[in-house]
Tab-separated table of C-alpha atoms in Angstrom:
chain	number	residue	atom	x	y	z
A	224	MET	CA	-79.583	31.157	71.765
A	225	SER	CA	-83.343	30.813	70.483
A	226	ASP	CA	-86.152	28.833	72.869
A	227	ARG	CA	-86.335	26.640	69.312
A	228	ARG	CA	-82.041	26.085	69.059
A	229	ARG	CA	-82.556	25.107	73.098
A	230	ARG	CA	-85.526	23.058	73.390
A	231	ALA	CA	-83.182	21.117	70.369
A	232	SER	CA	-80.145	21.416	72.369
A	233	ASN	CA	-81.998	20.002	75.428
A	234	ALA	CA	-83.353	16.979	73.527
A	235	ARG	CA	-80.122	16.228	71.741
A	236	ARG	CA	-78.787	16.224	75.191
A	237	VAL	CA	-81.696	13.871	77.245
A	238	ALA	CA	-81.831	11.292	74.188
A	239	ALA	CA	-77.699	11.279	74.466
A	240	ARG	CA	-77.912	10.640	78.212
A	241	ARG	CA	-80.833	7.198	77.340
A	242	ARG	CA	-78.431	5.968	74.461
A	243	ALA	CA	-75.809	5.774	77.237
A	244	ARG	CA	-78.226	4.671	80.041
A	245	ARG	CA	-79.504	1.825	77.484
A	246	ARG	CA	-75.570	0.622	76.450
A	247	MET	CA	-74.849	0.852	80.423
A	248	LEU	CA	-78.037	-1.454	81.229
A	249	ARG	CA	-77.082	-3.892	77.821
A	250	ALA	CA	-73.651	-4.231	78.986
A	251	THR	CA	-74.774	-4.834	83.398
A	252	TRP	CA	-77.171	-7.639	81.360
A	253	VAL	CA	-74.630	-9.097	79.512
A	254	THR	CA	-72.122	-9.143	82.246
A	255	ALA	CA	-74.588	-10.937	84.247
A	256	ALA	CA	-75.827	-13.256	81.644
A	257	VAL	CA	-72.521	-14.156	80.776
A	258	ALA	CA	-71.846	-15.103	84.717
A	259	LEU	CA	-74.741	-17.218	84.950
A	260	ALA	CA	-73.758	-19.418	82.018
A	261	ALA	CA	-70.419	-19.828	83.124
A	262	SER	CA	-71.647	-20.919	86.897
A	263	VAL	CA	-73.886	-23.150	85.384
A	264	LEU	CA	-71.970	-24.668	82.786
A	265	LEU	CA	-69.463	-24.819	85.743
A	266	LEU	CA	-71.699	-27.010	87.390
A	267	ILE	CA	-72.863	-29.322	84.550
A	268	LEU	CA	-69.355	-29.958	83.754
A	269	GLY	CA	-68.934	-30.881	87.841
A	270	LEU	CA	-71.942	-33.383	87.304
A	271	VAL	CA	-70.554	-34.791	84.198
A	272	THR	CA	-67.122	-34.960	85.143
A	273	ALA	CA	-67.799	-36.798	88.740
A	274	ARG	CA	-70.683	-39.324	87.143
A	275	GLY	CA	-68.512	-42.798	87.256
A	276	GLU	CA	-65.194	-41.634	88.390
A	277	GLU	CA	-64.234	-42.670	91.416
A	278	TYR	CA	-60.758	-41.393	93.616
A	279	CYS	CA	-58.555	-43.046	95.553
A	280	VAL	CA	-60.016	-41.399	99.235
A	281	GLU	CA	-56.273	-41.233	100.084
A	282	GLN	CA	-54.952	-38.748	97.503
A	283	PRO	CA	-56.950	-35.686	97.355
A	284	GLN	CA	-54.722	-34.283	95.229
A	285	GLU	CA	-56.356	-36.388	92.329
A	286	PHE	CA	-59.956	-35.334	93.150
A	287	PRO	CA	-61.404	-33.389	89.920
A	288	ALA	CA	-61.067	-29.363	90.287
A	289	LEU	CA	-64.368	-29.455	88.963
A	290	GLY	CA	-65.522	-31.302	92.118
A	291	VAL	CA	-68.733	-33.750	92.821
A	292	HIS	CA	-71.996	-32.258	92.723
A	293	GLY	CA	-70.599	-29.276	92.885
A	294	TRP	CA	-68.818	-30.130	96.217
A	295	ARG	CA	-65.076	-29.438	95.462
A	296	GLY	CA	-61.227	-28.732	96.663
A	297	GLU	CA	-61.493	-28.875	100.837
A	298	GLN	CA	-65.036	-29.692	101.059
A	299	LEU	CA	-63.769	-32.584	98.914
A	300	GLU	CA	-60.946	-32.947	100.831
A	301	ASN	CA	-62.954	-33.292	104.296
A	302	ALA	CA	-65.374	-35.537	103.074
A	303	ALA	CA	-62.352	-37.911	102.685
A	304	ILE	CA	-61.510	-37.233	105.864
A	305	ILE	CA	-64.853	-38.538	107.414
A	306	VAL	CA	-65.065	-41.231	104.833
A	307	ARG	CA	-61.424	-42.396	105.979
A	308	THR	CA	-62.691	-42.170	109.566
A	309	ALA	CA	-65.740	-44.222	109.320
A	310	ASP	CA	-63.468	-46.597	107.573
A	311	GLY	CA	-60.898	-46.723	109.944
A	312	MET	CA	-63.808	-47.316	112.695
A	313	ASP	CA	-65.253	-50.564	110.777
A	314	LEU	CA	-68.339	-48.636	109.521
A	315	GLU	CA	-69.023	-48.969	105.999
A	316	ARG	CA	-70.880	-46.952	103.074
A	317	ASP	CA	-74.523	-46.011	105.032
A	318	ALA	CA	-72.153	-44.837	107.511
A	319	GLN	CA	-69.595	-42.894	105.503
A	320	VAL	CA	-72.818	-41.349	103.781
A	321	LEU	CA	-74.449	-39.839	107.182
A	322	GLY	CA	-71.237	-38.568	108.527
A	323	VAL	CA	-71.100	-36.529	104.902
A	324	MET	CA	-74.209	-35.828	104.750
A	325	ALA	CA	-74.483	-34.379	108.585
A	326	ALA	CA	-71.278	-32.340	107.708
A	327	MET	CA	-72.637	-30.909	104.103
A	328	GLY	CA	-75.810	-29.934	106.578
A	329	GLU	CA	-73.980	-28.682	109.382
A	330	SER	CA	-70.679	-26.631	107.427
A	331	SER	CA	-71.622	-27.370	103.812
A	332	LEU	CA	-68.291	-29.394	104.474
A	333	ARG	CA	-66.236	-26.367	106.094
A	334	ASN	CA	-64.512	-26.753	108.665
A	335	ILE	CA	-65.717	-23.402	110.273
A	336	ASP	CA	-64.382	-21.734	113.627
A	337	PHE	CA	-68.281	-20.490	114.469
A	338	GLY	CA	-71.893	-21.431	114.495
A	339	ASP	CA	-75.495	-20.437	114.993
A	340	TRP	CA	-74.583	-18.005	117.519
A	341	GLU	CA	-72.654	-16.022	115.893
A	342	THR	CA	-74.293	-16.432	112.403
A	343	SER	CA	-78.333	-15.908	113.718
A	344	GLY	CA	-78.121	-15.675	117.525
A	345	VAL	CA	-79.571	-18.987	117.975
A	346	THR	CA	-79.608	-20.425	121.683
A	347	ASN	CA	-79.414	-23.494	123.727
A	348	PRO	CA	-82.755	-24.661	125.226
A	349	ASP	CA	-82.016	-23.294	128.629
A	350	GLY	CA	-80.953	-20.055	127.347
A	351	SER	CA	-77.476	-19.941	126.486
A	352	ARG	CA	-75.611	-19.421	123.541
A	353	THR	CA	-74.327	-22.230	121.722
A	354	THR	CA	-70.719	-22.822	121.025
A	355	SER	CA	-71.083	-24.903	118.008
A	356	ILE	CA	-68.079	-25.126	115.484
A	357	GLY	CA	-65.912	-27.320	113.150
A	358	LEU	CA	-67.073	-29.304	110.601
A	359	PHE	CA	-70.104	-30.870	112.676
A	360	GLN	CA	-71.048	-28.284	114.712
A	361	GLN	CA	-70.498	-29.486	118.018
A	362	GLN	CA	-70.735	-27.844	120.818
A	363	GLU	CA	-68.436	-27.795	124.083
A	364	TRP	CA	-69.862	-31.008	125.858
A	365	TRP	CA	-68.319	-32.794	122.415
A	366	GLY	CA	-64.533	-32.117	123.351
A	367	THR	CA	-62.264	-29.402	123.652
A	368	VAL	CA	-62.004	-26.483	121.018
A	369	GLU	CA	-58.811	-28.600	119.304
A	370	GLU	CA	-60.581	-32.060	118.941
A	371	ARG	CA	-63.727	-30.479	117.170
A	372	MET	CA	-62.031	-28.094	115.299
A	373	ASP	CA	-60.167	-31.624	114.218
A	374	PRO	CA	-61.954	-32.795	111.196
A	375	ALA	CA	-61.057	-36.585	111.615
A	376	THR	CA	-61.685	-36.507	115.571
A	377	ALA	CA	-64.883	-34.476	115.016
A	378	ALA	CA	-65.778	-36.775	112.861
A	379	ALA	CA	-64.541	-40.138	115.473
A	380	ARG	CA	-67.482	-38.252	117.480
A	381	PHE	CA	-70.115	-38.344	115.679
A	382	PHE	CA	-69.790	-42.134	114.378
A	383	ALA	CA	-69.300	-43.443	118.039
A	384	ARG	CA	-72.435	-41.364	119.125
A	385	LEU	CA	-74.386	-42.922	115.698
A	386	ARG	CA	-73.190	-46.735	116.764
A	387	THR	CA	-75.599	-46.152	120.496
A	388	ILE	CA	-78.205	-45.371	118.509
A	389	PRO	CA	-80.233	-48.831	118.602
A	390	GLY	CA	-81.440	-49.805	114.444
A	391	TRP	CA	-79.585	-46.635	113.439
A	392	GLN	CA	-79.391	-48.500	110.125
A	393	ASP	CA	-83.225	-48.547	110.111
A	394	LEU	CA	-83.869	-45.047	110.183
A	395	PRO	CA	-83.958	-42.627	107.736
A	396	PRO	CA	-80.948	-40.890	107.043
A	397	SER	CA	-81.839	-37.590	108.199
A	398	HIS	CA	-83.257	-38.895	111.353
A	399	ALA	CA	-80.367	-40.944	112.270
A	400	ILE	CA	-78.016	-37.886	111.918
A	401	HIS	CA	-80.766	-35.560	114.277
A	402	ARG	CA	-80.532	-38.300	116.979
A	403	VAL	CA	-76.745	-37.512	116.997
A	404	GLN	CA	-76.739	-33.857	116.268
A	405	ILE	CA	-79.955	-33.503	118.025
A	406	ASN	CA	-81.040	-30.224	116.462
A	407	SER	CA	-84.236	-28.929	116.032
A	408	ASP	CA	-85.545	-30.443	112.345
A	409	SER	CA	-85.421	-34.108	112.200
A	410	GLU	CA	-85.312	-33.478	108.051
A	411	HIS	CA	-82.802	-30.772	107.995
A	412	TYR	CA	-80.313	-33.152	106.530
A	413	ALA	CA	-82.907	-34.779	103.823
A	414	PRO	CA	-81.885	-32.726	100.930
A	415	PHE	CA	-78.097	-33.513	101.362
A	416	GLN	CA	-78.349	-37.216	101.381
A	417	ASP	CA	-78.253	-38.115	97.084
A	418	ASP	CA	-75.223	-35.447	97.401
A	419	ALA	CA	-73.904	-37.344	100.177
A	420	ILE	CA	-74.266	-40.433	98.212
A	421	ALA	CA	-72.563	-39.761	95.157
A	422	VAL	CA	-69.325	-38.147	96.906
A	423	VAL	CA	-68.937	-40.935	98.913
A	424	GLU	CA	-69.164	-43.015	95.936
A	425	ALA	CA	-66.935	-40.933	94.168
A	426	LEU	CA	-64.132	-41.221	97.056
A	427	SER	CA	-64.374	-44.973	96.751
A	428	GLY	CA	-62.307	-46.033	94.514
A	429	SER	CA	-59.242	-48.312	95.000
A	430	CYS	CA	-55.854	-46.635	95.974
A	431	PRO	CA	-52.217	-47.739	95.155
A	432	ALA	CA	-50.906	-50.534	97.438
């Protein structure tokens, strides 16, 4: 084969590889764009669907599949347990919002069996490893593993301690939670306030007699 033909053949192969690479990149971008658009659509639908809708806290099977402000499934079910627990202790909406806010900030409303030590190596002030677990990431002095991993019991412990704080109703919500949880940042829970209000309002519907 002459040099000219070899060069032409090489040029065709290079051009073919470039076209294949461009097609692959286009396909990747299209897939990513579709996935992003679907995620945004689901979030918007969740916000729209949940706005103004109220559900019976005792009927998790009726909770919206798309969630409330992005909180759905087991997260809404755990929020419902927190709301029911507060109501059973004669604590009204303000306390319910604090409880849901706390669990959002601590565990994303998931009843996890690990905590800051496992994820980030966080230690207590005395250098000992943290033992945080459950919805509220309660350490061992809050109770047994079984108690802390039971959402209703964990919520009851949270609210019982909240009641011991003088004037908790007058504190900024995140600060009131901070006084209960004794975490390192008194503003940690503030970003969850609007979501917690929306979730508590959505779970305030009347229940069948």
